[in-house]
Coordinates of C-alpha atoms in Angstrom, one line a residue:
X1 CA 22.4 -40.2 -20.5
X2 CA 21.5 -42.7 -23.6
X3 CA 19.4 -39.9 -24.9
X4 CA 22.4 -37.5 -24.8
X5 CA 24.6 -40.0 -26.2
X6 CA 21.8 -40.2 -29.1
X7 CA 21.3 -36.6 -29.4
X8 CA 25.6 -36.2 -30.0
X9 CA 25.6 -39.3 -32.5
X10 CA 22.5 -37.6 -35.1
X11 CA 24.2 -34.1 -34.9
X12 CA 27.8 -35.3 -35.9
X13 CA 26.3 -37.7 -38.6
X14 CA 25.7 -34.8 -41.3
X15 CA 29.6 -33.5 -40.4
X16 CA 30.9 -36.9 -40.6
X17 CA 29.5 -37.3 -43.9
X18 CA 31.0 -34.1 -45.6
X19 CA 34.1 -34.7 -43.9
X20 CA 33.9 -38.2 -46.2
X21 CA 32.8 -36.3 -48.8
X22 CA 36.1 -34.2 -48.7
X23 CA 38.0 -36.8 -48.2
X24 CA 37.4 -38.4 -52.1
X25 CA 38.1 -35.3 -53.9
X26 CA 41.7 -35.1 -54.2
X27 CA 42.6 -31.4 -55.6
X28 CA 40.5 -29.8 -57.9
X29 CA 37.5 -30.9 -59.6
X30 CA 38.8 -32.8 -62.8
X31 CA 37.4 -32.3 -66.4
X32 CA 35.6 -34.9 -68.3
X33 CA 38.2 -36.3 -70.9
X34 CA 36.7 -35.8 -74.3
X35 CA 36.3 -38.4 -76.6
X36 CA 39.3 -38.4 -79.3
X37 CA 38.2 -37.4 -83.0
X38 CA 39.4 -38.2 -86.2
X39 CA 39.8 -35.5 -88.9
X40 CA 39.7 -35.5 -92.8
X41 CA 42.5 -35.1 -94.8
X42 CA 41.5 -32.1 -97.2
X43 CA 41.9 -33.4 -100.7
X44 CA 44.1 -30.1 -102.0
X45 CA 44.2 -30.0 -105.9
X46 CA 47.3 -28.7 -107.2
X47 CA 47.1 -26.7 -110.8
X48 CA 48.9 -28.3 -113.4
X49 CA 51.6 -26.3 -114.1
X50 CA 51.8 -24.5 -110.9
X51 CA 54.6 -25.8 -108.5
X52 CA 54.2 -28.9 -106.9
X53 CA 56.3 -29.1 -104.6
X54 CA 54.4 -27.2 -101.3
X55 CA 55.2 -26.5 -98.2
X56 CA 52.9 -27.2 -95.4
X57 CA 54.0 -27.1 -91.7
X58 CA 54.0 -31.0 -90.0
X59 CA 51.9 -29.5 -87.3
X60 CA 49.3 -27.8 -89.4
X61 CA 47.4 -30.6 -92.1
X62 CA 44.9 -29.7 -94.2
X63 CA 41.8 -31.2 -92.7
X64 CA 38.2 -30.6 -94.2
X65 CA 37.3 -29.4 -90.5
X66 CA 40.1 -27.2 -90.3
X67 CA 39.6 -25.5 -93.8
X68 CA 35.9 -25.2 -92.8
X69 CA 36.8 -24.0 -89.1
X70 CA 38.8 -21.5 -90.9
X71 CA 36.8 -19.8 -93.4
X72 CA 34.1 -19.0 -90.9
X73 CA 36.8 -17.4 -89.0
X74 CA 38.0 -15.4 -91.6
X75 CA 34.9 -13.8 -92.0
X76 CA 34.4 -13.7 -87.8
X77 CA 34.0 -9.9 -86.5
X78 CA 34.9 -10.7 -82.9
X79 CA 38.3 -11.1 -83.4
X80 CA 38.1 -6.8 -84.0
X81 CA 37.9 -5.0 -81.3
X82 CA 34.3 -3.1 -82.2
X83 CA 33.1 -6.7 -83.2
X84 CA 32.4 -5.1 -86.8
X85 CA 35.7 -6.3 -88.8
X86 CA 36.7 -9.3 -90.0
X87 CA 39.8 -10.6 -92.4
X88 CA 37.3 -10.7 -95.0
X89 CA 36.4 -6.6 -94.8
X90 CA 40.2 -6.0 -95.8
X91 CA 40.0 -9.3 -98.2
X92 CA 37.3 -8.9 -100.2
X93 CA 36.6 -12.3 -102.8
X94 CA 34.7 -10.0 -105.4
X95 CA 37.9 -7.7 -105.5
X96 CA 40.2 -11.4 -105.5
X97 CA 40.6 -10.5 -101.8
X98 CA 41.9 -7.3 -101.8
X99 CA 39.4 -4.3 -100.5
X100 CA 39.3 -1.9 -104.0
X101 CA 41.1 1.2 -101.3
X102 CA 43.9 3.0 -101.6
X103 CA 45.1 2.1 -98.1
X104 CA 43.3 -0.2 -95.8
X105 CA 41.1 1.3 -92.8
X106 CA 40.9 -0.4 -89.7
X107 CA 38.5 -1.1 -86.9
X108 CA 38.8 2.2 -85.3
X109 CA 39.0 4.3 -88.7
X110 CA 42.4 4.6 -88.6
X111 CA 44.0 4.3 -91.8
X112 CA 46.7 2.2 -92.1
X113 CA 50.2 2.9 -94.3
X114 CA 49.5 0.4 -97.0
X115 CA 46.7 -1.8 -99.3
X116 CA 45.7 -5.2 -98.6
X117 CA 47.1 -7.2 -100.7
X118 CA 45.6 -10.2 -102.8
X119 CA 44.8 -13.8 -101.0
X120 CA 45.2 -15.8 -104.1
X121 CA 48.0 -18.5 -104.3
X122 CA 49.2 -17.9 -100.6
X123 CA 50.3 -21.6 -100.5
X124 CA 53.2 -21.0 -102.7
X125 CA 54.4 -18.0 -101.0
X126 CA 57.2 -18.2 -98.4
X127 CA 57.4 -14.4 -97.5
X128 CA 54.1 -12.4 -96.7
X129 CA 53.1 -8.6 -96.6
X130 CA 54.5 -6.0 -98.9
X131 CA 57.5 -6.0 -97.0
X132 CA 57.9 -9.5 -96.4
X133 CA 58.1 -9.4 -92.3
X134 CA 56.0 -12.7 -91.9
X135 CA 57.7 -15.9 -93.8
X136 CA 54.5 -18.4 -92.7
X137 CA 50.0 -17.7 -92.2
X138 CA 50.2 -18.7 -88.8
X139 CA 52.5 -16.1 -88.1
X140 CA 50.9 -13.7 -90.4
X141 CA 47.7 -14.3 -89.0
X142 CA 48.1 -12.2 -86.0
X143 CA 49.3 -9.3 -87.4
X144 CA 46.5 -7.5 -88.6
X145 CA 44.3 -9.0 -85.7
X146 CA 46.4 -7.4 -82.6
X147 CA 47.4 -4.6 -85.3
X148 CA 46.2 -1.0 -83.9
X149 CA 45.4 -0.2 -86.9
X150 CA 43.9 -2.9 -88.7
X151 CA 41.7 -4.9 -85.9
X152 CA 43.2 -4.2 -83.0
X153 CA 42.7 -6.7 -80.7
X154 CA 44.2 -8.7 -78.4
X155 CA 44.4 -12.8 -80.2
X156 CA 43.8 -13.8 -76.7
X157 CA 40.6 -11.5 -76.2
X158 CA 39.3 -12.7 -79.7
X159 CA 39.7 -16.9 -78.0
X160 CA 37.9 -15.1 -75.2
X161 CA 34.8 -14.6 -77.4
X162 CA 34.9 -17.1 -79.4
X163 CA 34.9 -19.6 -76.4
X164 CA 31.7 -18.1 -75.0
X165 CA 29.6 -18.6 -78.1
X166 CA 27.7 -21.4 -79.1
X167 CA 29.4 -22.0 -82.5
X168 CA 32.6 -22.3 -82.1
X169 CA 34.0 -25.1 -78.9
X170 CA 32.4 -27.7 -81.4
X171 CA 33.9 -26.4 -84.9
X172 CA 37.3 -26.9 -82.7
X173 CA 36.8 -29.4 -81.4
X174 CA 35.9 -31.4 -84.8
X175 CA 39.3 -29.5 -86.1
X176 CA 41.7 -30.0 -83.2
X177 CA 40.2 -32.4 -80.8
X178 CA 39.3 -30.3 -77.7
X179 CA 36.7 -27.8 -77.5
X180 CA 39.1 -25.6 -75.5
X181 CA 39.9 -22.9 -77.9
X182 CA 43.5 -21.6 -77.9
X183 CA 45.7 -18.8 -79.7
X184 CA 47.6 -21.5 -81.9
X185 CA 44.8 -23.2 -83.2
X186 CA 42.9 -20.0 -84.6
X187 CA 45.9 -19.4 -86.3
X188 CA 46.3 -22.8 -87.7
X189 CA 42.7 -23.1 -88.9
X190 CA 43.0 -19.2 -90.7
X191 CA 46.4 -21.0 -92.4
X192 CA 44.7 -23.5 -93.4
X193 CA 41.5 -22.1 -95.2
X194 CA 44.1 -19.3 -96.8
X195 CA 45.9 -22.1 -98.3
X196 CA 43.2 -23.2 -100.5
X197 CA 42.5 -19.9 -102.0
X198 CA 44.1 -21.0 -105.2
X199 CA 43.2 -19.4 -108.4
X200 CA 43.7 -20.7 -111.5
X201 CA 41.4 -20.8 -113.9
X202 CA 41.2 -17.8 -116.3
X203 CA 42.0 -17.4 -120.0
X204 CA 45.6 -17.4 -119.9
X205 CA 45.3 -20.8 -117.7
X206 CA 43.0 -21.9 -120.6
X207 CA 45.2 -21.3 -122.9
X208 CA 48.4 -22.9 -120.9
X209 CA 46.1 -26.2 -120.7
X210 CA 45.2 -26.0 -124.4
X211 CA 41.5 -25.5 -123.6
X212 CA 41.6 -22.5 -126.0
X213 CA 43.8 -22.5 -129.0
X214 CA 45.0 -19.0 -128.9
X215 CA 44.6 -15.2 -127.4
X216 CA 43.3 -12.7 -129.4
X217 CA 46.1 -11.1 -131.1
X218 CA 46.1 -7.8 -129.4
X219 CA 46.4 -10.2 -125.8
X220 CA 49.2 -12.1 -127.5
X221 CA 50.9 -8.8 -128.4
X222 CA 51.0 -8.0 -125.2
X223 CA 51.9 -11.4 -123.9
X224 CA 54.9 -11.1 -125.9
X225 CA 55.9 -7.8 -124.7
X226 CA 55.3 -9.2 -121.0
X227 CA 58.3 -11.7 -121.7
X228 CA 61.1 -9.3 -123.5
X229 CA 63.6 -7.4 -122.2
X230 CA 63.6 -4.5 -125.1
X231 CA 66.8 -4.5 -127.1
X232 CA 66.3 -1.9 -129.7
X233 CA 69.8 -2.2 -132.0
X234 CA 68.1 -5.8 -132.4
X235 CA 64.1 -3.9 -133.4
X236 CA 63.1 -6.2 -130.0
X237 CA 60.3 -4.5 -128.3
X238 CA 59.2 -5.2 -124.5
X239 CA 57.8 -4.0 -121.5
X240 CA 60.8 -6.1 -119.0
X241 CA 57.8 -7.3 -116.8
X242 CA 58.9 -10.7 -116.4
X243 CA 62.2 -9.9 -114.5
X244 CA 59.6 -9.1 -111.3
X245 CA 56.2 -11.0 -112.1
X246 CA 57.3 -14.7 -112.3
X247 CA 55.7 -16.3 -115.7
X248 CA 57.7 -19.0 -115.4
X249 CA 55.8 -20.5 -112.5
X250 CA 52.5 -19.3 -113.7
X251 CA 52.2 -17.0 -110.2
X252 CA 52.9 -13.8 -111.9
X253 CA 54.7 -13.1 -108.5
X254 CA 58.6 -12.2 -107.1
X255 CA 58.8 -15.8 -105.7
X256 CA 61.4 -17.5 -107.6
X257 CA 61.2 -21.1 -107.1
X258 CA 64.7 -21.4 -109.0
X259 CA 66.2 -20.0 -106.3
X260 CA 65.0 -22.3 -103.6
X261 CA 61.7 -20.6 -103.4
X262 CA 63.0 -17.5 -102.2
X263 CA 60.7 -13.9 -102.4
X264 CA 62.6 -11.1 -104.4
X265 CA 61.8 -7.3 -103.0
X266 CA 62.1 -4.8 -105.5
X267 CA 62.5 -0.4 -105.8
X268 CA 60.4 -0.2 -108.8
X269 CA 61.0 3.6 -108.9
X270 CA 58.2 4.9 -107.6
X271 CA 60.2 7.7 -105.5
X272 CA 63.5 9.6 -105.6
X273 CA 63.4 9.7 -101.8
X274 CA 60.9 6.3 -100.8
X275 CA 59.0 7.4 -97.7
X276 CA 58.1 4.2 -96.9
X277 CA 61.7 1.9 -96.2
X278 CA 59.8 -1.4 -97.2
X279 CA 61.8 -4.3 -97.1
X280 CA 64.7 -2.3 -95.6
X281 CA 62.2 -1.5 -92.1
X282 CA 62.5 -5.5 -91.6
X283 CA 66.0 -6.3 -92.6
X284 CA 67.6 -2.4 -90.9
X285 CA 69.5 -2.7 -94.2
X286 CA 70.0 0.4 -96.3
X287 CA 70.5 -1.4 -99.7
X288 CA 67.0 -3.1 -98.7
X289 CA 64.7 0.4 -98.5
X290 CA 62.1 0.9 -100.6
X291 CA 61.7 -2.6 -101.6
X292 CA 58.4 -4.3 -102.0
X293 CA 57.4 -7.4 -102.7
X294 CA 56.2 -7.9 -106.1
X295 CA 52.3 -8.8 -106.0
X296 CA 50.7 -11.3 -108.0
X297 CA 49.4 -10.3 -111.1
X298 CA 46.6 -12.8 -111.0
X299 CA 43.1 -11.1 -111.4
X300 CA 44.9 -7.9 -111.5
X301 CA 41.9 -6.1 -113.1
X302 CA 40.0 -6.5 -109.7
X303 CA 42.6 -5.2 -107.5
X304 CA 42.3 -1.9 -108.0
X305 CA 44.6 0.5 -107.0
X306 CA 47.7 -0.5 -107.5
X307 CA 51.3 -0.2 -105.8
X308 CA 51.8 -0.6 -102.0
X309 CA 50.2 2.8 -101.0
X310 CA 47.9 2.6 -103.7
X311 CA 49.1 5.5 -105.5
X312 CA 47.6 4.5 -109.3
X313 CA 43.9 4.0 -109.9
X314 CA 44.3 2.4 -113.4
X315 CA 46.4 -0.4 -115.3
X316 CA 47.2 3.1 -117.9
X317 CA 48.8 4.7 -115.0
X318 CA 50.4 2.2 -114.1
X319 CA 51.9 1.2 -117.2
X320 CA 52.6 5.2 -117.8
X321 CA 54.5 4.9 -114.9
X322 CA 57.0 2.1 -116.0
X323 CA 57.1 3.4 -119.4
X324 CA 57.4 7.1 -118.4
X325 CA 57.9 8.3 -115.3
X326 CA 60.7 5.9 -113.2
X327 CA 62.8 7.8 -111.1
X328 CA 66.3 6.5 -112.1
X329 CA 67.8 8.5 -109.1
X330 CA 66.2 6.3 -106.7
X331 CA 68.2 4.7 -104.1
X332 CA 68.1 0.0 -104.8
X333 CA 66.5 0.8 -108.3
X334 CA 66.5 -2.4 -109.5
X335 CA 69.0 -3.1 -112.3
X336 CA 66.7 -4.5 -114.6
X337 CA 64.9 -1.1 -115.4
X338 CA 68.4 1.0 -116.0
X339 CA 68.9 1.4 -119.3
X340 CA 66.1 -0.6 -120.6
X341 CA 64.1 1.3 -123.1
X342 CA 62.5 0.9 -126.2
X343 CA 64.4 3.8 -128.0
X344 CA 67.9 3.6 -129.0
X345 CA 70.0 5.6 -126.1
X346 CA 66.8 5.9 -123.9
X347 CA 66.4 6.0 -120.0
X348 CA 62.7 5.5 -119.9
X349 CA 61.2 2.1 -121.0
X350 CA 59.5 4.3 -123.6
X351 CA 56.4 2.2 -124.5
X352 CA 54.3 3.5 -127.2
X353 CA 50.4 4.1 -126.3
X354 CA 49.3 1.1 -128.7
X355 CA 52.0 -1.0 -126.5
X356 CA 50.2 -0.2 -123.1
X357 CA 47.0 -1.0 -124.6
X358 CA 48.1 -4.3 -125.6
X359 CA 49.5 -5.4 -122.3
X360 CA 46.4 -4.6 -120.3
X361 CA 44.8 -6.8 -122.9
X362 CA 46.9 -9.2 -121.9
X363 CA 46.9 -8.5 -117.9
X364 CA 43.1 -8.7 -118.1
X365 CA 43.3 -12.4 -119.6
X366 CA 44.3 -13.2 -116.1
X367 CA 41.4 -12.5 -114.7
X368 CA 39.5 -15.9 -113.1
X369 CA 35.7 -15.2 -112.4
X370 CA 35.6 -19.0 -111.2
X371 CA 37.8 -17.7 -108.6
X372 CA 35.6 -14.6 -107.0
X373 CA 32.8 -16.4 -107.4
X374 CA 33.4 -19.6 -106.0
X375 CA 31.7 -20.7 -103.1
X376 CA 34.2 -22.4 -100.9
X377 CA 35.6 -18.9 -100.0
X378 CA 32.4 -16.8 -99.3
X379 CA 31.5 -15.9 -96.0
X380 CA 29.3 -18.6 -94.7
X381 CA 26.9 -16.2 -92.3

């Protein structure tokens, strides 16, 4: 009998045991808390000049681990869907981030409607793409990631790989605090690193900061074409540039901080019948098709070829194009190229050939080799 009594109390020991066991964990197993981090404040140099007045979102700072988070997900392949393209295929630094093709081609070959269009000076701009559908990066972001056509992948497949690497739980987690890796924060650190791309720093910005005294003359020619609206009855020559490239604010761009920082979208003429409704495919507004955004005309001897479909290969064709070939029957032409022209009574602009030559001397002064070439931005693999 004791022996029995034994025998029952050593086989329900074990049991008794895991039923204590079970009884301590109260649902299921916790995570360790991780230790809270403190980030650096990215110390953001503003041009002088250039706008000061930015806007960056309260929930996205610039940190130095965010920037640097950023920039080696800009140049990440896994965020494609054959793990072979990155933002930085499409947005090349050499070209001023732009990809030197007519129309952009995406992961699966496909070839997408439009150009990439130039990184630089993204922190100023309020409305992004040719069209203008995205009015922030973190939105922007995900477009050409989830895009069929450009990337084409799922965000939330692209956080999929990246959590499963090596490299990137502590990147995050120096840049947002948890090594979890979510859709919001790749967006924010992409943001972030695109914010910095400022360029500023070629001979025209010399010039503007007194560094150099003056342009050559033929570049001064054509800087003072770039800024006149031609008036012939007064012998006033120009090439009516500045009404859509922004001098003013040394972006060269269609923001108009005058107007509250707003983005202007123009029909430059390009078509009697625009294929492509630009601006009007966002707004469903007739008086809006075939309006682009007017690009930046910083380093605009790299970013090769031109126009939103990339339809010129040279600064000459795309100056014979404004000077020549404007097709005043197109629907939203903008009123500042009707009736401008060079000759008395004229409906082209009319530019003479010694006229184009000077203004690409002068577009080429805005070229900023610091820019392409400066390390910050390269792809850190």
């Amino acid at each position: 009998m004791l022996l029995s009594i034994r025998l029952r109390s050593l086989l329900l020991a074990p049991a008794a045991l895991l039923l204590l066991a079970a009884g301590c964990q109260s649902g299921p197993e916790e995570q360790p808390q991780e230790e809270p981090v403190v980030t650096t404040p990215y110390q953001l140099t503003l041009p002088a000049g250039f706008p000061q007045a930015v806007r960056l979102p309260a929930d996205n700072p610039l940190t130095e681990e965010g920037v640097a988070l950023g920039r080696s997900l800009f140049y990440e392949v896994r965020l494609s869907r054959n793990n072979a393209l990155s933002c930085g295929s499409c947005h090349v630094q050499s070209k001023a981030f732009t990809d030197g093709r007519a129309r952009a081609i995406g992961a699966d070959g496909a070839t997408h409607s439009r150009g990439s269009m130039s990184l630089a000076n993204m922190l100023w701009e309020p409305s992004l793409n040719w069209d203008g559908a995205a009015d922030g990066l973190e939105k922007q972001a995900r477009k050409p990631i989830e895009n069929p056509v450009e990337m084409h992948q799922p965000l939330a497949e692209g956080v999929r790989k990246l959590q499963q690497t090596e490299l990137y739980p502590p990147l995050f987690r120096k840049a947002f605090g948890t090594s979890t890796i979510t859709e919001e924060n790749v967006l924010k650190a992409l943001a972030q690193f695109e914010r910095t791309l400022i360029s500023a720093n070629s001979k025209y910005d010399k010039l503007k900061r007194r560094e150099i005294s003056r342009l050559s003359p033929t570049e001064e020619a054509g800087r003072q074409l770039f800024l006149i609206h031609p008036t012939p009855a007064d012998n006033l020559a120009g090439a009516n540039c500045f009404h859509c490239h922004n001098e003013g604010n040394l972006l060269f761009s269609s923001t108009d901080y005058t107007r509250g920082a707003a983005a202007s979208f123009f029909n430059n003429g390009l078509d009697a019948s625009p294929a492509d409704a630009g601006r009007g495919g966002v707004t469903g507004l007739a008086a809006d098709r075939g309006k682009f955004r007017a690009p930046t005309l910083r380093n605009i001897a790299l970013t090769a070829p031109y126009m939103h479909d990339g339809r010129f290969q040279t600064l000459q064709q795309v100056l014979d194009h404004y000077s020549d070939h404007v097709q005043l029957s197109s629907p939203n032409l903008d009123i500042n190229m009707l009736g401008a022209s060079n000759t008395h009574n004229g409906t082209q602009l009319d530019l003479t050939a010694l006229q184009k030559q000077q203004l690409i001397a002068f577009l080429h002064t805005l070229t900023d080799s610091t820019f392409i070439q400066d390390k910050r931005f390269s792809n850190p693999f």
